[in-house]
């Protein structure tokens, strides 16, 4: 299935993106009701800008799970929830916008 990057998480580092973070996130998603469950991947990569490359964690989901993935991560990393995996308060930046009800990748 085609994977779409739906977000990046900032305030990250090479040491933060460990198997424990992914395992904790997957455990939280596994507890969701069946109609909210989705599969996702997590990887550390660079976001390039005028200042150079910045480490960020990229999250991707299958195209048909974009809404579920966005809803989950927006709720988890909204700066209010203090029970985030491993205590890491990351800043959530969606890379998908919705226009006329259709998800579109920001360009």
PDB file of C-alpha atoms in Angstrom:
ATOM      1  CA  UNK A   1       0.000   0.000   0.000  1.00  0.00           C
ATOM      2  CA  UNK A   2       1.110   3.549  -0.669  1.00  0.00           C
ATOM      3  CA  UNK A   3       2.367   5.386   2.421  1.00  0.00           C
ATOM      4  CA  UNK A   4       1.867   9.127   2.823  1.00  0.00           C
ATOM      5  CA  UNK A   5       3.836  11.282   5.264  1.00  0.00           C
ATOM      6  CA  UNK A   6       1.210  12.990   7.399  1.00  0.00           C
ATOM      7  CA  UNK A   7       3.387  14.801   9.896  1.00  0.00           C
ATOM      8  CA  UNK A   8       6.719  15.575  11.377  1.00  0.00           C
ATOM      9  CA  UNK A   9       7.524  15.756  15.059  1.00  0.00           C
ATOM     10  CA  UNK A  10      10.100  18.358  16.043  1.00  0.00           C
ATOM     11  CA  UNK A  11      12.291  18.740  19.123  1.00  0.00           C
ATOM     12  CA  UNK A  12      13.766  15.396  18.168  1.00  0.00           C
ATOM     13  CA  UNK A  13      17.211  13.885  18.057  1.00  0.00           C
ATOM     14  CA  UNK A  14      18.885  10.723  16.866  1.00  0.00           C
ATOM     15  CA  UNK A  15      18.658   9.274  20.381  1.00  0.00           C
ATOM     16  CA  UNK A  16      14.944  10.053  20.720  1.00  0.00           C
ATOM     17  CA  UNK A  17      13.943   8.017  17.663  1.00  0.00           C
ATOM     18  CA  UNK A  18      14.607   4.635  19.208  1.00  0.00           C
ATOM     19  CA  UNK A  19      12.633   1.427  19.107  1.00  0.00           C
ATOM     20  CA  UNK A  20      11.029   2.393  22.444  1.00  0.00           C
ATOM     21  CA  UNK A  21       9.315   5.466  20.997  1.00  0.00           C
ATOM     22  CA  UNK A  22       7.894   3.516  18.063  1.00  0.00           C
ATOM     23  CA  UNK A  23       6.849   0.637  20.343  1.00  0.00           C
ATOM     24  CA  UNK A  24       5.095   3.028  22.742  1.00  0.00           C
ATOM     25  CA  UNK A  25       3.253   4.777  19.925  1.00  0.00           C
ATOM     26  CA  UNK A  26       2.208   1.442  18.380  1.00  0.00           C
ATOM     27  CA  UNK A  27       0.981   0.223  21.796  1.00  0.00           C
ATOM     28  CA  UNK A  28      -1.217   3.316  22.122  1.00  0.00           C
ATOM     29  CA  UNK A  29      -2.646   2.843  18.623  1.00  0.00           C
ATOM     30  CA  UNK A  30      -3.273  -0.863  19.340  1.00  0.00           C
ATOM     31  CA  UNK A  31      -5.584   0.155  22.206  1.00  0.00           C
ATOM     32  CA  UNK A  32      -7.776   2.294  19.944  1.00  0.00           C
ATOM     33  CA  UNK A  33     -11.264   1.117  18.987  1.00  0.00           C
ATOM     34  CA  UNK A  34     -11.274  -0.907  15.767  1.00  0.00           C
ATOM     35  CA  UNK A  35     -12.788   1.952  13.744  1.00  0.00           C
ATOM     36  CA  UNK A  36      -9.918   4.274  14.800  1.00  0.00           C
ATOM     37  CA  UNK A  37      -7.018   1.802  14.406  1.00  0.00           C
ATOM     38  CA  UNK A  38      -4.401   2.445  11.704  1.00  0.00           C
ATOM     39  CA  UNK A  39      -0.912   1.269  10.752  1.00  0.00           C
ATOM     40  CA  UNK A  40       1.985   3.712  10.543  1.00  0.00           C
ATOM     41  CA  UNK A  41       5.748   3.988  10.182  1.00  0.00           C
ATOM     42  CA  UNK A  42       8.156   6.286  11.999  1.00  0.00           C
ATOM     43  CA  UNK A  43      11.603   7.342  10.798  1.00  0.00           C
ATOM     44  CA  UNK A  44      14.201   9.946  11.657  1.00  0.00           C
ATOM     45  CA  UNK A  45      15.209  12.135   8.735  1.00  0.00           C
ATOM     46  CA  UNK A  46      16.281  15.690   7.958  1.00  0.00           C
ATOM     47  CA  UNK A  47      13.963  18.549   7.088  1.00  0.00           C
ATOM     48  CA  UNK A  48      16.008  20.910   4.950  1.00  0.00           C
ATOM     49  CA  UNK A  49      15.561  24.662   5.152  1.00  0.00           C
ATOM     50  CA  UNK A  50      17.688  27.774   4.695  1.00  0.00           C
ATOM     51  CA  UNK A  51      19.423  27.050   8.022  1.00  0.00           C
ATOM     52  CA  UNK A  52      20.417  23.548   6.867  1.00  0.00           C
ATOM     53  CA  UNK A  53      19.115  20.133   7.906  1.00  0.00           C
ATOM     54  CA  UNK A  54      17.070  19.730  11.077  1.00  0.00           C
ATOM     55  CA  UNK A  55      16.423  16.311  12.656  1.00  0.00           C
ATOM     56  CA  UNK A  56      12.729  15.453  12.683  1.00  0.00           C
ATOM     57  CA  UNK A  57      10.652  12.323  13.086  1.00  0.00           C
ATOM     58  CA  UNK A  58       8.454  11.642  10.064  1.00  0.00           C
ATOM     59  CA  UNK A  59       5.228   9.637  10.431  1.00  0.00           C
ATOM     60  CA  UNK A  60       3.602   7.943   7.434  1.00  0.00           C
ATOM     61  CA  UNK A  61       0.284   6.119   7.089  1.00  0.00           C
ATOM     62  CA  UNK A  62      -1.565   4.385   4.283  1.00  0.00           C
ATOM     63  CA  UNK A  63      -3.511   6.853   2.146  1.00  0.00           C
ATOM     64  CA  UNK A  64      -6.879   5.505   3.380  1.00  0.00           C
ATOM     65  CA  UNK A  65      -5.821   6.115   7.025  1.00  0.00           C
ATOM     66  CA  UNK A  66      -4.818   9.778   6.770  1.00  0.00           C
ATOM     67  CA  UNK A  67      -7.784  11.050   8.816  1.00  0.00           C
ATOM     68  CA  UNK A  68      -7.282   8.437  11.551  1.00  0.00           C
ATOM     69  CA  UNK A  69      -3.554   9.123  11.771  1.00  0.00           C
ATOM     70  CA  UNK A  70      -3.976  12.890  11.906  1.00  0.00           C
ATOM     71  CA  UNK A  71      -6.699  12.655  14.552  1.00  0.00           C
ATOM     72  CA  UNK A  72      -4.549  10.403  16.757  1.00  0.00           C
ATOM     73  CA  UNK A  73      -1.331  12.411  16.570  1.00  0.00           C
ATOM     74  CA  UNK A  74      -3.040  15.804  16.867  1.00  0.00           C
ATOM     75  CA  UNK A  75      -4.742  14.606  20.044  1.00  0.00           C
ATOM     76  CA  UNK A  76      -1.540  13.056  21.417  1.00  0.00           C
ATOM     77  CA  UNK A  77       0.811  15.972  20.722  1.00  0.00           C
ATOM     78  CA  UNK A  78      -1.441  18.963  21.356  1.00  0.00           C
ATOM     79  CA  UNK A  79       0.720  20.381  24.188  1.00  0.00           C
ATOM     80  CA  UNK A  80      -2.049  19.493  26.671  1.00  0.00           C
ATOM     81  CA  UNK A  81      -1.670  15.732  26.998  1.00  0.00           C
ATOM     82  CA  UNK A  82       0.983  15.057  29.629  1.00  0.00           C
ATOM     83  CA  UNK A  83       0.936  11.281  29.107  1.00  0.00           C
ATOM     84  CA  UNK A  84       2.789  11.208  25.814  1.00  0.00           C
ATOM     85  CA  UNK A  85       5.079   8.227  25.111  1.00  0.00           C
ATOM     86  CA  UNK A  86       8.289   8.349  27.142  1.00  0.00           C
ATOM     87  CA  UNK A  87       7.355  11.823  28.437  1.00  0.00           C
ATOM     88  CA  UNK A  88       8.522  13.538  25.246  1.00  0.00           C
ATOM     89  CA  UNK A  89       6.502  16.644  24.437  1.00  0.00           C
ATOM     90  CA  UNK A  90       7.081  16.923  20.716  1.00  0.00           C
ATOM     91  CA  UNK A  91       5.739  19.616  18.425  1.00  0.00           C
ATOM     92  CA  UNK A  92       3.393  18.198  15.795  1.00  0.00           C
ATOM     93  CA  UNK A  93       3.529  19.698  12.274  1.00  0.00           C
ATOM     94  CA  UNK A  94       1.031  18.180   9.834  1.00  0.00           C
ATOM     95  CA  UNK A  95       2.270  17.791   6.256  1.00  0.00           C
ATOM     96  CA  UNK A  96      -1.254  17.203   4.932  1.00  0.00           C
ATOM     97  CA  UNK A  97      -3.939  19.808   4.500  1.00  0.00           C
ATOM     98  CA  UNK A  98      -7.575  19.238   3.710  1.00  0.00           C
ATOM     99  CA  UNK A  99      -9.257  21.187   0.963  1.00  0.00           C
ATOM    100  CA  UNK A 100     -12.823  20.510  -0.095  1.00  0.00           C
ATOM    101  CA  UNK A 101     -12.724  17.283   1.932  1.00  0.00           C
ATOM    102  CA  UNK A 102      -9.787  15.809  -0.012  1.00  0.00           C
ATOM    103  CA  UNK A 103      -6.383  15.372   1.675  1.00  0.00           C
ATOM    104  CA  UNK A 104      -3.563  17.089  -0.208  1.00  0.00           C
ATOM    105  CA  UNK A 105       0.157  17.045   0.392  1.00  0.00           C
ATOM    106  CA  UNK A 106       1.640  20.488   1.060  1.00  0.00           C
ATOM    107  CA  UNK A 107       3.945  21.607  -1.702  1.00  0.00           C
TER     108      UNK A 107
END
